[in-house]
Coordinates of C-alpha atoms in Angstrom, one line a residue:
Chain A
X258 CA 182.5 58.1 112.0
X259 CA 183.7 55.6 109.4
X260 CA 185.7 52.9 111.1
X261 CA 188.6 53.5 108.8
X262 CA 188.8 57.0 110.2
X263 CA 188.9 55.5 113.7
X264 CA 191.6 53.0 112.6
X265 CA 193.6 56.0 111.4
X266 CA 193.2 57.6 114.8
X267 CA 194.4 54.4 116.4
X268 CA 197.4 54.1 114.2
X269 CA 198.3 57.7 114.8
X270 CA 198.0 57.2 118.6
X271 CA 200.1 54.1 118.5
X272 CA 202.8 55.8 116.5
X273 CA 203.1 58.6 119.2
X274 CA 203.6 56.2 122.1
X275 CA 207.0 56.3 123.7
X276 CA 207.9 53.1 125.7
X277 CA 211.4 54.2 126.8
X278 CA 214.9 54.5 125.5
X279 CA 217.4 53.0 127.9
X280 CA 218.5 50.3 127.9
X281 CA 217.9 49.9 124.1
X282 CA 218.0 46.1 124.5
X283 CA 214.8 46.4 126.5
X284 CA 212.9 48.9 124.5
X285 CA 213.9 48.1 120.9
X286 CA 212.0 44.7 120.9
X287 CA 208.9 46.5 122.2
X288 CA 208.9 49.0 119.3
X289 CA 209.6 46.1 117.0
X290 CA 206.5 44.0 118.0
X291 CA 204.3 47.1 118.0
X292 CA 205.4 47.9 114.5
X293 CA 204.6 44.5 113.1
X294 CA 201.1 45.7 112.6
X295 CA 197.9 43.6 112.7
X296 CA 194.3 44.5 112.4
X297 CA 194.2 46.6 115.6
X298 CA 190.7 45.1 116.2
X299 CA 190.7 45.6 120.0
X300 CA 191.4 49.3 120.0
X301 CA 188.9 49.7 117.2
X302 CA 186.3 48.0 119.4
X303 CA 187.1 50.5 122.2
X304 CA 186.6 53.4 119.9
X305 CA 183.5 52.0 118.2
X306 CA 181.8 51.4 121.6
X307 CA 182.9 54.9 122.7
X308 CA 181.5 56.5 119.6
X309 CA 178.1 55.1 120.2
X310 CA 177.8 57.3 123.3
X311 CA 179.8 60.4 122.3
X312 CA 181.2 61.3 118.9
X313 CA 184.2 62.8 120.5
X314 CA 186.4 59.8 121.2
X315 CA 189.6 61.7 122.1
X316 CA 189.6 60.5 125.7
X317 CA 189.3 56.9 124.6
X318 CA 192.4 57.0 122.4
X319 CA 195.1 56.2 125.0
X320 CA 192.9 53.6 126.8
X321 CA 192.4 52.0 123.3
X322 CA 196.2 52.0 122.8
X323 CA 196.5 50.4 126.3
X324 CA 194.5 47.4 125.1
X325 CA 196.6 47.0 122.0
X326 CA 199.9 47.2 124.0
X327 CA 198.4 44.6 126.5
X328 CA 197.5 42.4 123.6
X329 CA 201.0 42.6 122.2
X330 CA 202.5 41.8 125.6
X331 CA 200.5 38.6 125.6
X332 CA 201.7 37.8 122.1
X333 CA 205.3 38.4 123.1
X334 CA 205.0 36.0 126.0
X335 CA 202.8 33.4 124.3
X336 CA 205.3 33.2 121.5
X337 CA 208.0 32.2 123.9
X338 CA 205.8 29.6 125.5
X339 CA 204.6 28.2 122.2
X340 CA 208.1 28.4 120.7
X341 CA 206.7 30.2 117.7
X342 CA 209.3 31.2 115.2
X343 CA 207.1 33.7 113.3
X344 CA 204.6 36.4 114.1
X345 CA 202.8 38.2 111.3
X346 CA 205.4 36.7 108.9
X347 CA 208.4 38.2 110.8
X348 CA 210.7 36.7 113.4
X349 CA 209.3 36.6 116.9
X350 CA 211.1 38.6 119.6
X351 CA 212.6 35.6 121.4
X352 CA 213.9 34.4 118.0
X353 CA 215.3 37.7 116.8
X354 CA 216.8 38.5 120.2
X355 CA 216.3 35.8 123.0
X356 CA 213.8 34.5 125.5
X357 CA 215.1 36.7 128.3
X358 CA 214.5 39.8 126.2
X359 CA 211.0 38.7 125.4
X360 CA 210.2 38.0 129.0
X361 CA 211.4 41.4 130.2
X362 CA 210.1 43.3 127.2
X363 CA 206.6 41.8 127.8
X364 CA 206.8 42.7 131.5
X365 CA 207.5 46.3 130.7
X366 CA 204.6 46.3 128.1
X367 CA 202.2 45.2 130.8
X368 CA 203.3 48.0 133.0
X369 CA 203.0 50.5 130.1
X370 CA 199.5 49.2 129.3
X371 CA 198.5 50.1 132.9
X372 CA 200.2 53.5 132.6
X373 CA 198.2 54.3 129.4
X374 CA 195.0 53.7 131.5
X375 CA 196.1 56.1 134.2
X376 CA 194.7 59.1 132.3
X377 CA 191.2 57.8 132.7
X378 CA 188.9 60.2 134.6
X379 CA 189.4 59.7 138.3
X380 CA 185.8 58.8 139.0
X381 CA 186.2 55.9 136.5
X382 CA 189.8 54.9 137.1
X383 CA 189.3 52.3 139.8
X384 CA 186.5 50.5 138.0
X385 CA 188.4 50.5 134.7
X386 CA 191.6 49.2 136.3
X387 CA 189.7 46.5 138.2
X388 CA 188.0 45.3 135.0
X389 CA 191.2 45.5 133.1
X390 CA 193.1 43.5 135.8
X391 CA 190.5 40.8 135.9
X392 CA 190.6 40.5 132.1
X393 CA 194.4 40.4 132.1
X394 CA 194.4 37.6 134.7
X395 CA 191.8 35.7 132.7
X396 CA 193.8 35.9 129.5
X397 CA 196.7 34.3 131.5
X398 CA 194.4 31.6 132.8
X399 CA 193.3 30.9 129.2
X400 CA 196.9 30.6 128.0
X401 CA 197.6 28.2 130.9
X402 CA 194.6 26.1 130.0
X403 CA 195.7 26.1 126.3
X404 CA 199.1 24.7 127.4
X405 CA 197.5 22.2 129.8
X406 CA 195.2 20.9 127.0
X407 CA 198.2 20.2 124.7
X408 CA 199.5 17.8 127.3
X409 CA 196.1 16.1 127.9
X410 CA 194.6 13.2 126.0
X411 CA 191.0 14.2 126.6
X412 CA 189.5 17.6 126.5
X413 CA 185.8 18.2 126.5
X414 CA 184.2 20.8 124.1
X415 CA 182.9 22.7 127.2
X416 CA 186.5 23.0 128.5
X417 CA 187.6 24.1 125.1
X418 CA 185.0 26.9 125.0
X419 CA 186.1 27.9 128.4
X420 CA 189.7 28.1 127.3
X421 CA 189.0 30.2 124.2
X422 CA 186.7 32.4 126.2
X423 CA 189.5 33.3 128.6
X424 CA 192.3 33.3 126.1
X425 CA 190.6 35.3 123.4
X426 CA 187.1 36.4 123.9
X427 CA 187.2 38.3 127.2
X428 CA 189.6 40.9 125.9
X429 CA 187.2 41.7 123.0
X430 CA 184.4 42.0 125.6
X431 CA 186.5 44.2 127.8
X432 CA 187.4 46.5 124.8
X433 CA 183.8 47.2 124.1
X434 CA 182.9 47.7 127.8
X435 CA 185.9 50.0 128.2
X436 CA 184.8 52.3 125.4
X437 CA 181.3 52.5 126.8
X438 CA 182.4 53.2 130.4
X439 CA 184.8 55.9 129.3
X440 CA 181.9 57.8 127.7
X441 CA 179.6 57.4 130.7
X442 CA 177.3 54.7 129.3
X443 CA 174.7 53.2 131.6
X444 CA 176.1 50.3 133.5
X445 CA 173.6 47.9 132.0
X446 CA 174.7 48.9 128.5
X447 CA 178.4 48.4 129.3
X448 CA 177.6 45.0 130.6
X449 CA 175.6 44.0 127.6
X450 CA 178.4 45.2 125.3
X451 CA 180.9 43.1 127.4
X452 CA 178.7 40.0 127.0
X453 CA 178.2 40.8 123.3
X454 CA 182.0 41.0 122.8
X455 CA 182.7 37.8 124.8
X456 CA 180.2 35.8 122.7
X457 CA 181.3 37.3 119.4
X458 CA 184.8 36.4 120.4
X459 CA 183.9 32.8 121.0
X460 CA 182.0 32.7 117.7
X461 CA 184.9 34.3 116.0
X462 CA 187.4 31.8 117.4
X463 CA 185.2 28.8 116.4
X464 CA 184.9 30.3 112.9
X465 CA 188.7 30.4 112.8
X466 CA 188.8 26.7 113.6
X467 CA 186.3 26.1 110.9
X468 CA 188.1 28.1 108.2
X469 CA 191.3 26.3 108.9
X470 CA 189.6 23.2 107.4
X471 CA 186.9 24.6 105.2
X472 CA 188.2 28.0 104.3
X473 CA 188.9 29.2 100.8
X474 CA 192.7 28.9 100.5
X475 CA 192.8 32.0 98.2
X476 CA 191.2 34.1 100.9
X477 CA 192.4 32.4 104.1
X478 CA 195.6 33.9 105.4
X479 CA 197.1 30.7 106.7
X480 CA 197.6 27.2 105.1
X481 CA 194.3 25.3 105.0
X482 CA 194.6 22.3 107.2
X483 CA 197.3 23.8 109.3
X484 CA 195.5 22.8 112.6
X485 CA 195.0 19.3 111.3
X486 CA 198.7 19.0 110.4
X487 CA 199.9 20.2 113.8
X488 CA 197.4 18.0 115.7
X489 CA 195.7 21.0 117.3
X490 CA 192.8 20.2 119.5
X491 CA 190.4 22.5 117.8
X492 CA 186.6 22.5 118.3
X493 CA 186.3 20.4 115.2
X494 CA 188.8 17.8 116.4
X495 CA 187.3 17.6 119.9
X496 CA 183.9 17.1 118.4
X497 CA 185.2 14.4 116.1
X498 CA 187.0 12.7 119.0
X499 CA 183.7 12.7 121.0
X500 CA 181.6 11.2 118.2
X501 CA 184.0 9.0 116.2
X502 CA 183.4 5.3 116.0
X503 CA 186.2 2.9 116.7
X504 CA 187.4 2.8 113.1
X505 CA 187.4 6.5 112.8
X506 CA 189.2 6.9 116.1
X507 CA 191.8 4.5 114.8
X508 CA 192.4 6.6 111.7
X509 CA 192.7 9.8 113.7
X510 CA 195.1 8.2 116.1
X511 CA 197.2 6.8 113.3
X512 CA 197.7 10.2 111.8
X513 CA 198.6 11.8 115.0
X514 CA 202.2 13.1 115.2
X515 CA 202.7 12.5 111.5
X516 CA 203.8 16.0 110.5
X517 CA 206.0 15.3 107.5
X518 CA 205.5 17.7 104.6
X519 CA 205.3 14.9 102.1
X520 CA 202.2 13.3 103.7
X521 CA 200.5 16.6 104.6
X522 CA 197.9 16.5 101.8
X523 CA 197.0 12.9 102.7
X524 CA 196.6 13.6 106.4
X525 CA 194.4 16.7 105.8
X526 CA 192.3 14.7 103.4
X527 CA 191.9 11.7 105.7
X528 CA 190.9 13.8 108.8
X529 CA 188.7 16.1 106.7
X530 CA 187.0 12.9 105.4
X531 CA 186.1 11.9 108.9
X532 CA 184.9 15.4 109.7
X533 CA 182.6 15.1 106.7
X534 CA 181.3 11.7 107.8
X535 CA 180.4 13.1 111.2
X536 CA 179.0 16.4 109.9
X537 CA 181.5 18.3 111.9
X538 CA 181.2 21.3 109.7
X539 CA 177.5 21.6 110.2
X540 CA 177.8 21.1 114.0
X541 CA 180.5 23.7 114.2
X542 CA 178.4 26.2 112.2
X543 CA 175.5 25.5 114.6
X544 CA 177.7 26.4 117.5
X545 CA 179.0 29.5 115.9
X546 CA 175.4 30.5 115.2
X547 CA 174.4 29.9 118.8
X548 CA 177.1 32.2 120.2
X549 CA 176.4 34.7 117.5
X550 CA 172.8 34.8 118.4
X551 CA 173.7 35.1 122.1
X552 CA 175.9 38.0 121.2
X553 CA 173.3 39.8 119.2
X554 CA 170.7 39.4 122.0
X555 CA 173.0 41.3 124.2
X556 CA 173.7 43.9 121.5
X557 CA 169.9 44.3 120.9
X558 CA 169.5 45.0 124.7
X559 CA 171.8 48.0 124.5
X560 CA 169.5 51.0 125.0
X561 CA 170.5 53.2 122.1
X562 CA 168.7 54.2 118.9
X563 CA 169.5 51.8 116.1
X564 CA 171.3 54.5 114.1
X565 CA 174.0 54.6 116.8
X566 CA 174.4 50.9 116.7
X567 CA 174.7 50.5 113.0
X568 CA 178.5 50.5 112.7
X569 CA 179.1 47.8 115.3
X570 CA 176.2 45.7 114.0
X571 CA 177.6 45.9 110.5
X572 CA 181.0 44.9 111.7
X573 CA 179.7 41.9 113.6
X574 CA 177.8 40.7 110.6
X575 CA 180.8 41.2 108.4
X576 CA 183.1 39.3 110.7
X577 CA 180.7 36.4 110.8
X578 CA 180.4 36.3 107.0
X579 CA 184.1 36.5 106.2
X580 CA 185.4 33.3 104.6
X581 CA 189.0 34.4 104.9
Chain B
X278 CA 204.7 50.1 167.2
X279 CA 207.5 47.6 167.5
X280 CA 208.6 46.5 164.0
X281 CA 208.0 42.9 164.9
X282 CA 204.3 43.7 165.4
X283 CA 204.3 45.3 162.0
X284 CA 206.0 42.2 160.6
X285 CA 203.3 40.1 162.1
X286 CA 200.6 42.2 160.5
X287 CA 202.4 41.8 157.1
X288 CA 202.6 38.0 157.5
X289 CA 199.0 37.8 158.4
X290 CA 198.0 40.0 155.5
X291 CA 200.0 37.9 153.1
X292 CA 198.5 34.8 154.4
X293 CA 195.0 36.0 153.7
X294 CA 195.8 36.8 150.0
X295 CA 193.9 34.8 147.4
X296 CA 195.6 34.7 144.0
X297 CA 193.2 32.4 142.2
X298 CA 192.3 28.7 142.0
X299 CA 191.9 27.6 138.4
X300 CA 193.8 26.5 136.6
X301 CA 195.8 25.1 139.5
X302 CA 198.9 24.9 137.3
X303 CA 198.9 28.7 137.2
X304 CA 198.2 29.5 140.8
X305 CA 200.0 26.8 142.7
X306 CA 203.5 28.2 141.8
X307 CA 202.4 31.6 143.0
X308 CA 201.4 30.3 146.4
X309 CA 204.7 28.4 146.4
X310 CA 207.0 31.3 145.9
X311 CA 205.0 33.5 148.3
X312 CA 205.3 30.8 150.9
X313 CA 209.1 30.7 150.6
X314 CA 209.3 33.5 153.0
X315 CA 212.0 36.1 153.1
X316 CA 212.5 39.1 155.3
X317 CA 209.5 41.0 153.9
X318 CA 211.6 44.1 154.2
X319 CA 209.7 46.1 151.5
X320 CA 206.3 45.8 153.0
X321 CA 207.9 46.6 156.4
X322 CA 209.2 49.8 154.9
X323 CA 205.7 50.7 153.7
X324 CA 204.3 50.2 157.2
X325 CA 207.1 51.9 159.0
X326 CA 206.8 55.0 156.8
X327 CA 203.0 54.9 157.2
X328 CA 203.3 54.6 160.9
X329 CA 205.3 57.8 161.1
X330 CA 202.3 59.7 160.0
X331 CA 199.4 57.8 161.5
X332 CA 199.6 54.9 164.1
X333 CA 196.7 53.3 162.3
X334 CA 198.3 51.5 159.4
X335 CA 195.4 49.4 158.4
X336 CA 194.9 51.1 155.0
X337 CA 198.6 50.5 154.2
X338 CA 198.4 46.7 154.6
X339 CA 197.2 45.7 151.2
X340 CA 199.4 48.2 149.4
X341 CA 202.3 46.8 151.4
X342 CA 201.3 43.3 150.3
X343 CA 201.2 44.6 146.7
X344 CA 204.9 45.6 146.9
X345 CA 205.8 42.1 148.3
X346 CA 203.8 40.4 145.5
X347 CA 205.5 42.6 142.9
X348 CA 208.9 41.8 144.4
X349 CA 208.3 38.1 144.2
X350 CA 207.1 38.5 140.6
X351 CA 210.5 40.0 139.8
X352 CA 212.2 37.1 141.5
X353 CA 210.2 34.5 139.6
X354 CA 211.1 36.1 136.3
X355 CA 214.7 36.9 137.2
X356 CA 215.3 33.3 138.2
X357 CA 214.3 32.1 134.8
X358 CA 216.6 34.7 133.1
X359 CA 219.5 33.9 135.5
X360 CA 218.8 30.1 135.3
X361 CA 218.9 30.1 139.1
X362 CA 218.2 26.6 140.5
X363 CA 217.5 27.7 144.0
X364 CA 215.7 30.5 145.8
X365 CA 215.8 30.7 149.6
X366 CA 217.2 27.2 149.6
X367 CA 214.3 25.7 147.7
X368 CA 213.8 24.9 144.0
X369 CA 212.9 27.9 141.8
X370 CA 209.6 27.9 140.1
X371 CA 211.0 27.2 136.6
X372 CA 213.0 24.3 138.0
X373 CA 210.1 22.7 140.0
X374 CA 207.6 23.3 137.2
X375 CA 209.0 24.8 134.0
X376 CA 209.9 28.1 132.4
X377 CA 206.4 28.6 130.9
X378 CA 204.7 28.3 134.2
X379 CA 207.2 30.8 135.7
X380 CA 206.6 33.3 132.9
X381 CA 202.8 33.1 133.2
X382 CA 202.8 32.9 137.0
X383 CA 204.9 36.0 137.1
X384 CA 202.6 37.8 134.7
X385 CA 199.6 37.1 136.9
X386 CA 201.5 38.2 140.0
X387 CA 202.2 41.6 138.4
X388 CA 198.5 41.9 137.7
X389 CA 197.6 40.9 141.3
X390 CA 200.1 43.5 142.6
X391 CA 198.2 46.2 140.7
X392 CA 194.9 44.9 142.0
X393 CA 196.1 45.1 145.6
X394 CA 196.8 48.8 145.0
X395 CA 193.3 49.5 143.7
X396 CA 191.9 49.9 147.2
X397 CA 194.0 53.0 147.7
X398 CA 191.8 56.1 148.4
X399 CA 190.6 57.5 145.1
X400 CA 192.3 60.9 145.5
X401 CA 195.6 59.1 145.8
X402 CA 195.1 56.2 143.4
X403 CA 196.4 57.8 140.2
X404 CA 199.5 59.1 141.8
X405 CA 200.3 55.8 143.6
X406 CA 199.8 53.8 140.4
X407 CA 201.9 56.2 138.4
X408 CA 204.8 56.0 140.9
X409 CA 204.4 52.2 141.2
X410 CA 204.4 51.8 137.4
X411 CA 207.5 53.9 137.0
X412 CA 209.3 51.9 139.7
X413 CA 208.2 48.7 138.1
X414 CA 209.6 49.7 134.7
X415 CA 212.8 50.8 136.3
X416 CA 213.2 47.5 138.0
X417 CA 212.9 45.8 134.6
X418 CA 215.5 48.3 133.2
X419 CA 217.8 47.3 136.0
X420 CA 217.5 43.6 135.3
X421 CA 218.2 44.3 131.6
X422 CA 221.3 46.3 132.5
X423 CA 222.4 43.5 134.8
X424 CA 222.1 41.0 131.9
X425 CA 223.8 43.4 129.5
X426 CA 226.8 43.8 131.9
X427 CA 227.3 40.1 132.1
X428 CA 228.0 40.1 128.4
X429 CA 230.2 43.2 128.4
X430 CA 234.0 43.3 129.0
X431 CA 234.0 46.7 130.5
X432 CA 231.5 48.2 133.0
X433 CA 232.2 51.5 134.8
X434 CA 231.4 51.9 138.5
X435 CA 229.0 54.6 137.6
X436 CA 227.1 52.2 135.3
X437 CA 227.1 49.6 138.1
X438 CA 225.6 52.1 140.6
X439 CA 223.0 53.0 138.0
X440 CA 222.1 49.3 137.5
X441 CA 221.8 48.5 141.3
X442 CA 219.8 51.7 141.7
X443 CA 217.2 50.5 139.2
X444 CA 217.3 46.8 140.0
X445 CA 217.2 47.1 143.8
X446 CA 217.1 50.5 145.3
X447 CA 214.2 52.2 143.7
X448 CA 211.7 49.7 145.0
X449 CA 212.9 50.3 148.6
X450 CA 212.5 54.1 148.0
X451 CA 209.1 53.5 146.5
X452 CA 208.0 51.4 149.5
X453 CA 208.8 54.2 151.9
X454 CA 207.2 56.9 149.6
X455 CA 204.1 54.7 149.3
X456 CA 203.6 54.4 153.1
X457 CA 204.0 58.2 153.5
X458 CA 201.6 59.0 150.6
X459 CA 198.9 56.6 151.9
X460 CA 198.8 58.5 155.2
X461 CA 198.6 61.9 153.6
X462 CA 202.2 63.0 154.3
X463 CA 203.4 66.3 152.8
X464 CA 204.8 65.8 149.3
X465 CA 208.2 67.0 150.3
X466 CA 208.4 64.4 153.1
X467 CA 207.3 61.6 150.7
X468 CA 210.1 62.7 148.3
X469 CA 212.7 62.8 151.0
X470 CA 211.7 59.3 152.1
X471 CA 211.9 58.1 148.5
X472 CA 215.5 59.5 148.2
X473 CA 216.4 58.1 151.6
X474 CA 215.2 54.7 150.5
X475 CA 217.0 54.8 147.1
X476 CA 220.3 55.8 148.7
X477 CA 220.0 53.3 151.6
X478 CA 219.2 50.7 148.9
X479 CA 222.5 51.5 147.1
X480 CA 224.5 51.4 150.3
X481 CA 222.8 48.1 151.2
X482 CA 223.7 46.5 147.9
X483 CA 227.3 47.7 148.1
X484 CA 227.5 46.3 151.6
X485 CA 226.2 43.0 150.2
X486 CA 229.1 43.1 147.7
X487 CA 231.5 43.8 150.4
X488 CA 230.2 41.1 152.8
X489 CA 230.5 38.5 150.1
X490 CA 234.3 38.9 150.3
X491 CA 234.9 40.3 153.8
X492 CA 231.9 39.0 155.7
X493 CA 232.0 36.6 158.7
X494 CA 231.2 33.2 157.3
X495 CA 229.5 32.2 160.5
X496 CA 227.0 35.1 160.2
X497 CA 226.8 35.6 156.4
X498 CA 224.0 33.6 154.8
X499 CA 225.9 32.7 151.6
X500 CA 229.2 31.2 150.8
X501 CA 232.0 33.8 151.4
X502 CA 233.7 34.5 148.0
X503 CA 230.6 33.4 146.0
X504 CA 230.8 36.4 143.8
X505 CA 234.5 35.9 143.2
X506 CA 234.0 32.3 142.2
X507 CA 231.2 33.1 139.8
X508 CA 233.2 36.0 138.3
X509 CA 230.4 38.5 139.2
X510 CA 231.1 42.1 138.2
X511 CA 230.6 43.5 141.7
X512 CA 231.5 47.0 142.9
X513 CA 234.7 45.5 144.3
X514 CA 235.7 43.7 141.1
X515 CA 234.9 46.8 138.9
X516 CA 237.0 49.0 141.2
X517 CA 239.9 46.5 141.1
X518 CA 239.7 46.2 137.3
X519 CA 239.9 50.0 137.0
X520 CA 242.9 50.3 139.4
X521 CA 244.9 47.1 138.8
X522 CA 248.3 47.2 137.3
X523 CA 249.3 45.0 134.4
X524 CA 250.4 42.1 136.7
X525 CA 247.3 42.2 138.8
X526 CA 245.1 42.4 135.7
X527 CA 246.9 39.3 134.4
X528 CA 246.1 37.4 137.6
X529 CA 242.5 38.4 137.6
X530 CA 242.1 37.4 133.9
X531 CA 243.8 34.1 134.5
X532 CA 241.4 33.1 137.2
X533 CA 238.3 34.1 135.2
X534 CA 236.1 31.2 134.1
X535 CA 237.8 28.9 136.5
X536 CA 234.9 27.7 138.6
X537 CA 236.0 24.3 139.7
X538 CA 235.3 23.4 143.3
X539 CA 238.8 22.1 143.9
X540 CA 240.4 25.5 143.1
X541 CA 237.8 27.6 144.8
X542 CA 239.8 28.5 147.9
X543 CA 242.8 29.4 145.8
X544 CA 240.8 31.6 143.5
X545 CA 239.1 33.5 146.4
X546 CA 242.5 33.9 148.1
X547 CA 244.2 35.2 145.0
X548 CA 241.5 37.7 144.1
X549 CA 241.1 38.8 147.7
X550 CA 244.8 39.3 147.8
X551 CA 244.6 41.8 144.9
X552 CA 241.6 43.5 146.6
X553 CA 243.8 43.9 149.7
X554 CA 246.7 45.3 147.7
X555 CA 244.4 47.9 146.1
X556 CA 242.5 48.8 149.4
X557 CA 239.3 47.8 147.7
X558 CA 237.7 47.2 151.1
X559 CA 238.4 50.7 152.3
X560 CA 237.3 52.2 149.0
X561 CA 234.0 50.3 149.1
X562 CA 233.4 51.2 152.7
X563 CA 233.9 54.9 151.7
X564 CA 231.3 54.5 149.0
X565 CA 228.8 52.9 151.3
X566 CA 229.3 55.6 153.8
X567 CA 228.8 58.2 151.1
X568 CA 225.4 56.8 150.1
X569 CA 224.5 56.2 153.7
X570 CA 225.2 59.9 154.5
X571 CA 223.2 61.0 151.5
X572 CA 220.3 58.8 152.7
X573 CA 220.5 60.2 156.2
X574 CA 220.5 63.8 154.9
X575 CA 217.2 63.1 153.2
X576 CA 215.9 61.4 156.3
X577 CA 216.9 64.3 158.5
X578 CA 214.9 66.6 156.1
X579 CA 211.7 64.8 156.9
X580 CA 209.6 67.3 158.9
X581 CA 208.5 65.1 161.8
X582 CA 209.5 65.1 165.5
X583 CA 212.5 62.9 166.1
X584 CA 210.4 60.5 168.3
X585 CA 208.4 59.6 165.2
X586 CA 211.5 58.9 163.2
X587 CA 213.3 56.7 165.8
X588 CA 212.2 53.3 164.4
X589 CA 213.3 53.9 160.9
X590 CA 216.5 55.6 161.9
X591 CA 217.3 52.6 164.2
X592 CA 216.6 50.2 161.4
X593 CA 218.8 52.0 158.9
X594 CA 221.7 52.1 161.4
X595 CA 221.2 48.4 162.2
X596 CA 221.2 47.5 158.5
X597 CA 224.4 49.3 157.9
X598 CA 226.1 47.7 160.9
X599 CA 225.1 44.1 160.2
X600 CA 228.0 42.0 159.2
X601 CA 225.9 39.1 158.1

């Protein structure tokens, strides 16, 4: 099936979900964040993996929705913690309402995510919920590490990879694994798809770090250099900090905490200049390639005819080639 | 079995739980709140109900722990929302660490609560998780209503009962229902135990409201009149507001928002005086009795020999008679 047809199925399923009515103060913010949209990439991964094993993906629809509801729960809570004013160009829930509403709304969303998984066939229910719970806890661990790193002076690249693995990648891996399990895929296949998703997720996040600096402004959704301006400890910055000489370190430290709009272009140019001197772009591309190769090795190990694997393989290649 | 032996089993089970290690910033606050203690009444209800159907309560231990972990998750998040500085005489998690830690720690606790339920026998798993999820969402709804009521001028007594039902009572009802289901109790019994727990929970909360004003200071754990001082909309206050004449209303409104320590005794005396004029104590006792009777009707309908029901019946009577 064309992935746009699957996306339609996802959007239709999400539009039929009922979170609750009373009190309205609790449920309105949930409908609001779910209506903000987004690429719905996680439920799409569930369905794509499911489709490889059985064209009939009906029984994967609500579990796919569960993953999207869970993802939006993490966004609602992360936005409070990060004091983010905007989400997909709209006010975040804690800004539009207040932090208490966003805490409680997120709590209910986590419960609703579990409930959407309760329709899973009974012989698979325990395993699915165990994997989901483990993933959910890992995503929380990733968010905690992310907050820890903001407070720390030194963060190694290995620690950074660990953080993005937990915060972002494991949910992509779980989405694929879930789709496979629901359709009765062999355990080895499900595990390879999980590892494929985890590694693609890491590559994807590193690519995001790279595009922030070297992306094409006309195609990249966000402001180029945004991570540099906000002193974010991205893979590029951590690599630079590890490899910079004293003079370069001095420049980096001098620009830190300077977030005035009027010096923005100078700051981005100065830091990018150091990245260029240290070949940070090439080093990051190498890392992306490494995780991408790892991902594809796991994908290749999935025991299915190539024709069944074409859609996901195409999507993976496309994600890696995007420059926006 | 003596309920003190069951309590020991609960404490032992809770002491063996492992929530996670890394990052320590995430898991330390969870161990902290779980170590603050408390009466562990909810897991005790799980085991007491379980014991009525089978003396061997081993398989109810982890589910009982799940309910306690869930309860402490709600405390951790409620304390942020209520800006509470203390919990069981110790600093709350958001005070000792910060709000972000308390948000994320609570999230993981909710996940861990679900995980502790995953060992339930597979033919009962879906039902248990569905009832647990519904209860969890209701508890969140109750907390939202509680926050709404703080902002509202008028709250009816019916709305108040609805709020405490959701926020407090349904988890007591679920605890009993869970214990029964785990041991294969007939569905009708499980439902009667649920209704018994819900109604006992309402009676218990109303008794708490009453003791705040008319309790024996030497036996009551909190400061007598605490609810009056903080202008809490308790059942007593809502009844008074409905029945007060113009002069009495005037006095109540005049004392509102006066929370200075030096006028505390005068305020408590003035409001209690109005309560006395309106027979609020007697009216509240009537309501408590009404919910207690309802509870006992459901308990009486449980199809077990009286000998099996003796412990829970005794506990219910004891809870209702406590004046502290």
